[in-house]
XYZ file of N, CA, C and O in Angstrom:
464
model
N 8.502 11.339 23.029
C 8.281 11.821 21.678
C 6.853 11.510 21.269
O 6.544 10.321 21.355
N 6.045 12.245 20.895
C 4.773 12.429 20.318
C 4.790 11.585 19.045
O 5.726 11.464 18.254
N 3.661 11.062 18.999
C 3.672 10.433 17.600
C 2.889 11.403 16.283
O 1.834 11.978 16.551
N 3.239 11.470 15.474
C 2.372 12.088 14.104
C 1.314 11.646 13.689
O 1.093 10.463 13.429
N 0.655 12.439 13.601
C -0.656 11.919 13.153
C -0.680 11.759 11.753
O 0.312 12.030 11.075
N -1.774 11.323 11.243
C -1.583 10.891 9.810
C -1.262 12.146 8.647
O -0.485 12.071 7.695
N -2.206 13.430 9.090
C -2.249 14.709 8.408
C -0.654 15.433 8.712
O 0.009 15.900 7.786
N -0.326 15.435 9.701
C 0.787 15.527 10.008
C 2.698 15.099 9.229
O 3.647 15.773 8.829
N 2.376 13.590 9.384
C 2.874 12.798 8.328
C 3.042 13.297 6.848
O 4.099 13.565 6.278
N 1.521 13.373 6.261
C 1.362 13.609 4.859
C 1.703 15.125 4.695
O 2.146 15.558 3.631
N 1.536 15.717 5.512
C 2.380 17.265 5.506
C 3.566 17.464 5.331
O 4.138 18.309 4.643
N 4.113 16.318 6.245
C 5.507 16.320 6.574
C 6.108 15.366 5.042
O 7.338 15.304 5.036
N 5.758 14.997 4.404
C 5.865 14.248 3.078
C 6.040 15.441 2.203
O 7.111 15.708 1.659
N 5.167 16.013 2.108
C 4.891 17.036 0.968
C 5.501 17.987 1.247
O 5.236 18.950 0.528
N 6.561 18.232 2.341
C 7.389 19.083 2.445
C 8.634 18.937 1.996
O 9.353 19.713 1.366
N 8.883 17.406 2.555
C 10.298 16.811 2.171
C 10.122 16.434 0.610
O 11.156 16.243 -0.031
N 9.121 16.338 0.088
C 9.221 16.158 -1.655
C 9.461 17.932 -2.065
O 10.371 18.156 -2.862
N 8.830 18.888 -1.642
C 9.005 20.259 -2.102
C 10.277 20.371 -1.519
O 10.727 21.299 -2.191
N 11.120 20.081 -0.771
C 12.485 20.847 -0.496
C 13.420 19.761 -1.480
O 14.441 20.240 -1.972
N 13.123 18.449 -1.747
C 13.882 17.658 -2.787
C 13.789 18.072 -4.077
O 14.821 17.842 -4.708
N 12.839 18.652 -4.760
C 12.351 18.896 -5.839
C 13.262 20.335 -6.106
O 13.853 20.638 -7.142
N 13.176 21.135 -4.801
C 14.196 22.866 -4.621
C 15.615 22.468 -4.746
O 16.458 23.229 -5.219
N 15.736 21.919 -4.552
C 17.177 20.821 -5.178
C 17.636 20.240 -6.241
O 18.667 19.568 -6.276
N 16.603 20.554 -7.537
C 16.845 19.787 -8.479
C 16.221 18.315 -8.602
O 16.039 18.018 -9.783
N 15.876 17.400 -7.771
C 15.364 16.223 -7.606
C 13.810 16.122 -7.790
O 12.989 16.147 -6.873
N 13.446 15.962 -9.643
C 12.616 15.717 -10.088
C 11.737 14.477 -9.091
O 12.247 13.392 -8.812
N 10.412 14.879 -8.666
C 9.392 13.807 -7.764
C 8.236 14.227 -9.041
O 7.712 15.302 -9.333
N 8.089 12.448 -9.796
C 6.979 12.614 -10.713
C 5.585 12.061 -10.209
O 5.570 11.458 -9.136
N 4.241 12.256 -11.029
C 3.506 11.626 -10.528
C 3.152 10.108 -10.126
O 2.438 9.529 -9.308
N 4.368 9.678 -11.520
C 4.892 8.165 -11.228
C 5.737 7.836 -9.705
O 5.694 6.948 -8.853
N 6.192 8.584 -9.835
C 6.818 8.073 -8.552
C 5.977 7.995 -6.927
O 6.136 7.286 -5.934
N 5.529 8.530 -7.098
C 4.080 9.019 -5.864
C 3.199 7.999 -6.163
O 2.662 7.650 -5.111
N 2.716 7.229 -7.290
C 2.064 6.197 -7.469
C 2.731 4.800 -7.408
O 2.039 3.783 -7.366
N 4.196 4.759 -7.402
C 4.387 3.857 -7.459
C 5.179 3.737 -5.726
O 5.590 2.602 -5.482
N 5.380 4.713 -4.672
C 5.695 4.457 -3.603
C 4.467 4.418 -2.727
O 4.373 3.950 -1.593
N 3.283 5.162 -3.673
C 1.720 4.139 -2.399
C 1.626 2.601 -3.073
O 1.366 1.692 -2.285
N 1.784 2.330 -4.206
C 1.483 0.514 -4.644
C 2.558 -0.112 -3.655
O 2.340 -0.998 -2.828
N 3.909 0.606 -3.941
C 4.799 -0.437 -2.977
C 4.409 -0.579 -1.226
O 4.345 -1.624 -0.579
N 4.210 0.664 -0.799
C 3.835 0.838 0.153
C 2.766 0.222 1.296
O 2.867 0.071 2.514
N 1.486 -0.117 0.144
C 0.427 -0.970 0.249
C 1.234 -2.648 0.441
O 0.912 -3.609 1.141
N 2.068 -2.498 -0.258
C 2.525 -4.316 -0.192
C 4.160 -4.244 0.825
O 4.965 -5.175 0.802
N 4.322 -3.278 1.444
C 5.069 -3.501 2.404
C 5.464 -4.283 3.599
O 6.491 -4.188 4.272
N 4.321 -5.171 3.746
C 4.309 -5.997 4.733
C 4.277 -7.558 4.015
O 3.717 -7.826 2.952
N 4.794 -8.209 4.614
C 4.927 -9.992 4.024
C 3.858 -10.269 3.812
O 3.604 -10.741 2.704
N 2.786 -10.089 4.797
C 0.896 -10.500 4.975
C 0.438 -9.993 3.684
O -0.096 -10.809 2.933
N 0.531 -9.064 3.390
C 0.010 -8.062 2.138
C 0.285 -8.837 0.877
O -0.464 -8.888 -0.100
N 1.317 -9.364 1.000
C 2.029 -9.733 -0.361
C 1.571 -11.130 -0.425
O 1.154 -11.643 -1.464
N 1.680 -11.906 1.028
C 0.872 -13.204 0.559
C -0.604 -13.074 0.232
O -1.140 -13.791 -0.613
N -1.269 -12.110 0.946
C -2.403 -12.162 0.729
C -2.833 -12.009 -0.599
O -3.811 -12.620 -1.031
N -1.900 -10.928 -1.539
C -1.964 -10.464 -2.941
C -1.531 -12.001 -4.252
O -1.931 -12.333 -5.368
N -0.654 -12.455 -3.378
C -0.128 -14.077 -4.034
C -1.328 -14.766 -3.978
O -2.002 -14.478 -4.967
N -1.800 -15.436 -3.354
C -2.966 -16.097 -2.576
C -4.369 -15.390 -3.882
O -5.058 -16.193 -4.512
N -4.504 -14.194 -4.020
C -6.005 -13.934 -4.482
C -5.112 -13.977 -6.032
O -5.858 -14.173 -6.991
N -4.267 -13.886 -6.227
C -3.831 -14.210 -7.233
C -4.011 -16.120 -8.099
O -4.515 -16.500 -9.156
N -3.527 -16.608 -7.322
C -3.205 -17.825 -7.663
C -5.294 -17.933 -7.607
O -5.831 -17.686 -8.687
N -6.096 -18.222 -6.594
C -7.260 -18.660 -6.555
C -7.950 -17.834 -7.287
O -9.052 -18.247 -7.647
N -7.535 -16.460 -7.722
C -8.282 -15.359 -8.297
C -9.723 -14.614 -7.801
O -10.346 -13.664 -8.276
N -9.917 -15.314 -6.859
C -10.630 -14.553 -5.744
C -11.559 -15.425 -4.751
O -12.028 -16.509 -5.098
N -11.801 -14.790 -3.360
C -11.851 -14.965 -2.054
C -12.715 -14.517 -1.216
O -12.655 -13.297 -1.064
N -13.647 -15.160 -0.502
C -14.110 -14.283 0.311
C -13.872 -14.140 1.710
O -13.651 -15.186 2.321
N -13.871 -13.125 2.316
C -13.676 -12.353 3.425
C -12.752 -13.502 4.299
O -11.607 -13.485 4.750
N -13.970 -14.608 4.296
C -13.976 -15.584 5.966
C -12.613 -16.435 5.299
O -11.595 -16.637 5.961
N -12.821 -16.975 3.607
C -12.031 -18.025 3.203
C -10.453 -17.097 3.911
O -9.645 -17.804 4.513
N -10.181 -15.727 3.787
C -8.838 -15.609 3.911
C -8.293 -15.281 5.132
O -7.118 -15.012 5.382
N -9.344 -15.330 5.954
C -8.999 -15.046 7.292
C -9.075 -16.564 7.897
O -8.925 -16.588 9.119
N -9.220 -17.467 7.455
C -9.160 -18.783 7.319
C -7.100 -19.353 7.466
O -6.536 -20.023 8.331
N -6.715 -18.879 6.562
C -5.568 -19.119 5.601
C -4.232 -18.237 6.506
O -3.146 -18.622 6.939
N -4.887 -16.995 6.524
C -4.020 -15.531 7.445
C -3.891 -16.285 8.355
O -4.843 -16.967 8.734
N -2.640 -16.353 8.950
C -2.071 -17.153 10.546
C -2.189 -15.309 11.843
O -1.404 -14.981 12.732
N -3.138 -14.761 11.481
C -3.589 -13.644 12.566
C -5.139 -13.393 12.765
O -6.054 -13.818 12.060
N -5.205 -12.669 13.798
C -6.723 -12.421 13.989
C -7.603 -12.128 13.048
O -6.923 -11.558 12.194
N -8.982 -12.175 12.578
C -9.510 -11.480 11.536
C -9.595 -9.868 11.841
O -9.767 -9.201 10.820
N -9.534 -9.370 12.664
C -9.521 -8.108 12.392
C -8.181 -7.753 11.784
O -7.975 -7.211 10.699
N -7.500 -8.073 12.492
C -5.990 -7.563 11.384
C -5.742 -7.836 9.843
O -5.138 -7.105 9.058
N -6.454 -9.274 9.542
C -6.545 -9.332 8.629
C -7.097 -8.796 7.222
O -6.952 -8.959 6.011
N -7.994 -7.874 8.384
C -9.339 -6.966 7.375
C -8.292 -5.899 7.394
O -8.264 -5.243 6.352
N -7.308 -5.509 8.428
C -7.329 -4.040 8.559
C -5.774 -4.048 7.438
O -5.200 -2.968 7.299
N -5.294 -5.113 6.820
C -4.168 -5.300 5.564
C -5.131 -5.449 4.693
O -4.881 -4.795 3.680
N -6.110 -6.010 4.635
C -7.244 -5.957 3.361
C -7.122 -4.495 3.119
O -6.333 -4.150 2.239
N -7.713 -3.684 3.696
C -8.056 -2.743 3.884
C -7.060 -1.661 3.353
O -7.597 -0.650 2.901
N -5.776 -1.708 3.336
C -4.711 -1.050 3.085
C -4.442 -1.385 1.823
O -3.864 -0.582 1.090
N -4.788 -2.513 1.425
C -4.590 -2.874 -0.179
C -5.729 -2.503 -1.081
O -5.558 -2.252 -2.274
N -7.314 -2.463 -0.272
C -8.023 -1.778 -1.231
C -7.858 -0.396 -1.473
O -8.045 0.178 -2.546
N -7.316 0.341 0.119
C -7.507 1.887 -0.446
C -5.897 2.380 -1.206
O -5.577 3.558 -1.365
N -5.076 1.247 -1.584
C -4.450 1.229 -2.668
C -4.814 0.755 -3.913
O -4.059 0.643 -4.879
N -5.904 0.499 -3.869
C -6.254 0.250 -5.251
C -6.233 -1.397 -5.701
O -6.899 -1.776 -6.664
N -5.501 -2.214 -5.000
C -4.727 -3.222 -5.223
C -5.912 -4.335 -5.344
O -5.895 -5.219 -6.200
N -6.819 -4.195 -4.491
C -7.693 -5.517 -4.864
C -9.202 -4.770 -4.700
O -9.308 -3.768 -3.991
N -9.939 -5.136 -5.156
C -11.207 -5.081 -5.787
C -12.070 -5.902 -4.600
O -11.695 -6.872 -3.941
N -13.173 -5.287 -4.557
C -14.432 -6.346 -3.694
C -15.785 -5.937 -4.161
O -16.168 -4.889 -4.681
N -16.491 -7.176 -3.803
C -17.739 -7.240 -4.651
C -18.904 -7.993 -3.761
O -18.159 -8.814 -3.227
N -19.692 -8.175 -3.437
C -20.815 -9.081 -3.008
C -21.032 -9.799 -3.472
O -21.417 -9.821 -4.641
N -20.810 -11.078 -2.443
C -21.700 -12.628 -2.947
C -22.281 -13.234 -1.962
O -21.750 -13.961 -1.123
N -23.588 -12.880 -2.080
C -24.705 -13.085 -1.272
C -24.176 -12.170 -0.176
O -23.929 -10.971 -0.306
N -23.987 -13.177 1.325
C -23.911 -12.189 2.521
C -22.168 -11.863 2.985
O -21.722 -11.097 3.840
N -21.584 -12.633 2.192
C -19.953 -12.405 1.844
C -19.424 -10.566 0.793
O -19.900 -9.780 -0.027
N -18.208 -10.787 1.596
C -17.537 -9.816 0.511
C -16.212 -10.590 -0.052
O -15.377 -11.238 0.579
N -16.290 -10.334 -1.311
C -15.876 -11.503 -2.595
C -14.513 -10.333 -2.787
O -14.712 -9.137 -3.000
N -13.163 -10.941 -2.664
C -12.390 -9.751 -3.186
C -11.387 -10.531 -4.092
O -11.193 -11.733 -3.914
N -10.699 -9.754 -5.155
C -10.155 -10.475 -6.027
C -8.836 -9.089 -6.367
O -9.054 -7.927 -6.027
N -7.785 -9.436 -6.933
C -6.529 -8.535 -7.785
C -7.100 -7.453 -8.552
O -8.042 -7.714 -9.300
N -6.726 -6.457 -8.480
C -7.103 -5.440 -9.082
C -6.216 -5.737 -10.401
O -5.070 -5.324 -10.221
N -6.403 -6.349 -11.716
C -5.507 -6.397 -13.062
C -4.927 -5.215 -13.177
O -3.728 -5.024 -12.977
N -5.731 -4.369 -13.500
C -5.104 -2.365 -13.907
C -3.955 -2.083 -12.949
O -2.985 -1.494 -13.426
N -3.927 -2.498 -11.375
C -3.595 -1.713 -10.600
C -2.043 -2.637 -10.799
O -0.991 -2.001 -10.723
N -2.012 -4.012 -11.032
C -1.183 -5.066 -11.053
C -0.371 -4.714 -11.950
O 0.808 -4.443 -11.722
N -1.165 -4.661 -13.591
C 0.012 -3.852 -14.332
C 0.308 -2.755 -14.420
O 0.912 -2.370 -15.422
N -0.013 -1.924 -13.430
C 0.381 -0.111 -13.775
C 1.961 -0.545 -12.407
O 3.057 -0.002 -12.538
N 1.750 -1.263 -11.597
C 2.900 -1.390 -10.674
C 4.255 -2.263 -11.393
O 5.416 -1.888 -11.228
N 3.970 -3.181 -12.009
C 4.892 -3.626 -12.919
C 5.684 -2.982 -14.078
O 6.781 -3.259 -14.563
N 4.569 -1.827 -14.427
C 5.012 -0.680 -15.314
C 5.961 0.364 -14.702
O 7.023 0.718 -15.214
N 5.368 0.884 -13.360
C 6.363 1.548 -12.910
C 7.369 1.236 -12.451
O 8.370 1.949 -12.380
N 7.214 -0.264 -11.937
C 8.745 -0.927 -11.360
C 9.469 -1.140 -12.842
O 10.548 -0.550 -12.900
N 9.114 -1.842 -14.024
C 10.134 -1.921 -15.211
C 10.427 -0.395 -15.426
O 11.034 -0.088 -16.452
N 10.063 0.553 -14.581
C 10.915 1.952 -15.654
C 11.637 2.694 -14.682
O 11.838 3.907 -14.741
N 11.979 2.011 -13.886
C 13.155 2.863 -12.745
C 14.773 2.680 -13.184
O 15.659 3.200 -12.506
């Protein structure tokens, strides 16, 4: 079996929401925002990592690959999945990248989880 590629996938998404929707089964824009936030924190790593910049309120690069019990590249590449969710924020300090909780993104996910 072939694996899907990512375009593939997201095709294959937007099909199965258009044949749910031909059914009667309202898919809002909330809901599409709130299954990439969950989605982004699908993994245990993600979620500590999101706990973690939480509690210290922010981190740089080396401090959390320090802390992460995995390689630093993996560690960048769950960073990485949480920024292009929106979820945490990064910034420069000096020759570091400084990343911290995205607030907005924190309470728009709490918003959509209190309204299910």
């Amino acid at each position: 079996m072939a694996l899907k590629t990512p375009v593939e996938v997201q095709r294959g998404s937007a099909a199965r929401t258009a044949e749910l929707a031909g059914r009667g089964l309202a898919i809002t824009a909330a809901d599409a925002e709130l299954a990439g936030l969950t989605r982004a924190l699908g993994h245990p790593i993600r979620v500590a990592i999101v706990r973690y910049l939480l509690e210290r309120g922010e981190s740089v690069c080396t401090d959390l690959s320090e802390v992460v019990p995995l390689a630093h590249s993996t560690t960048m590449q769950h960073i990485k999945v949480l920024k292009e969710a929106g979820l945490l924020s990064a910034g420069r300090c000096g020759r570091n990248v400084l990343y911290c909780v995205n607030p907005e993104a924190l309470r728009q996910l709490r918003s959509l989880v209190g309204r299910l």
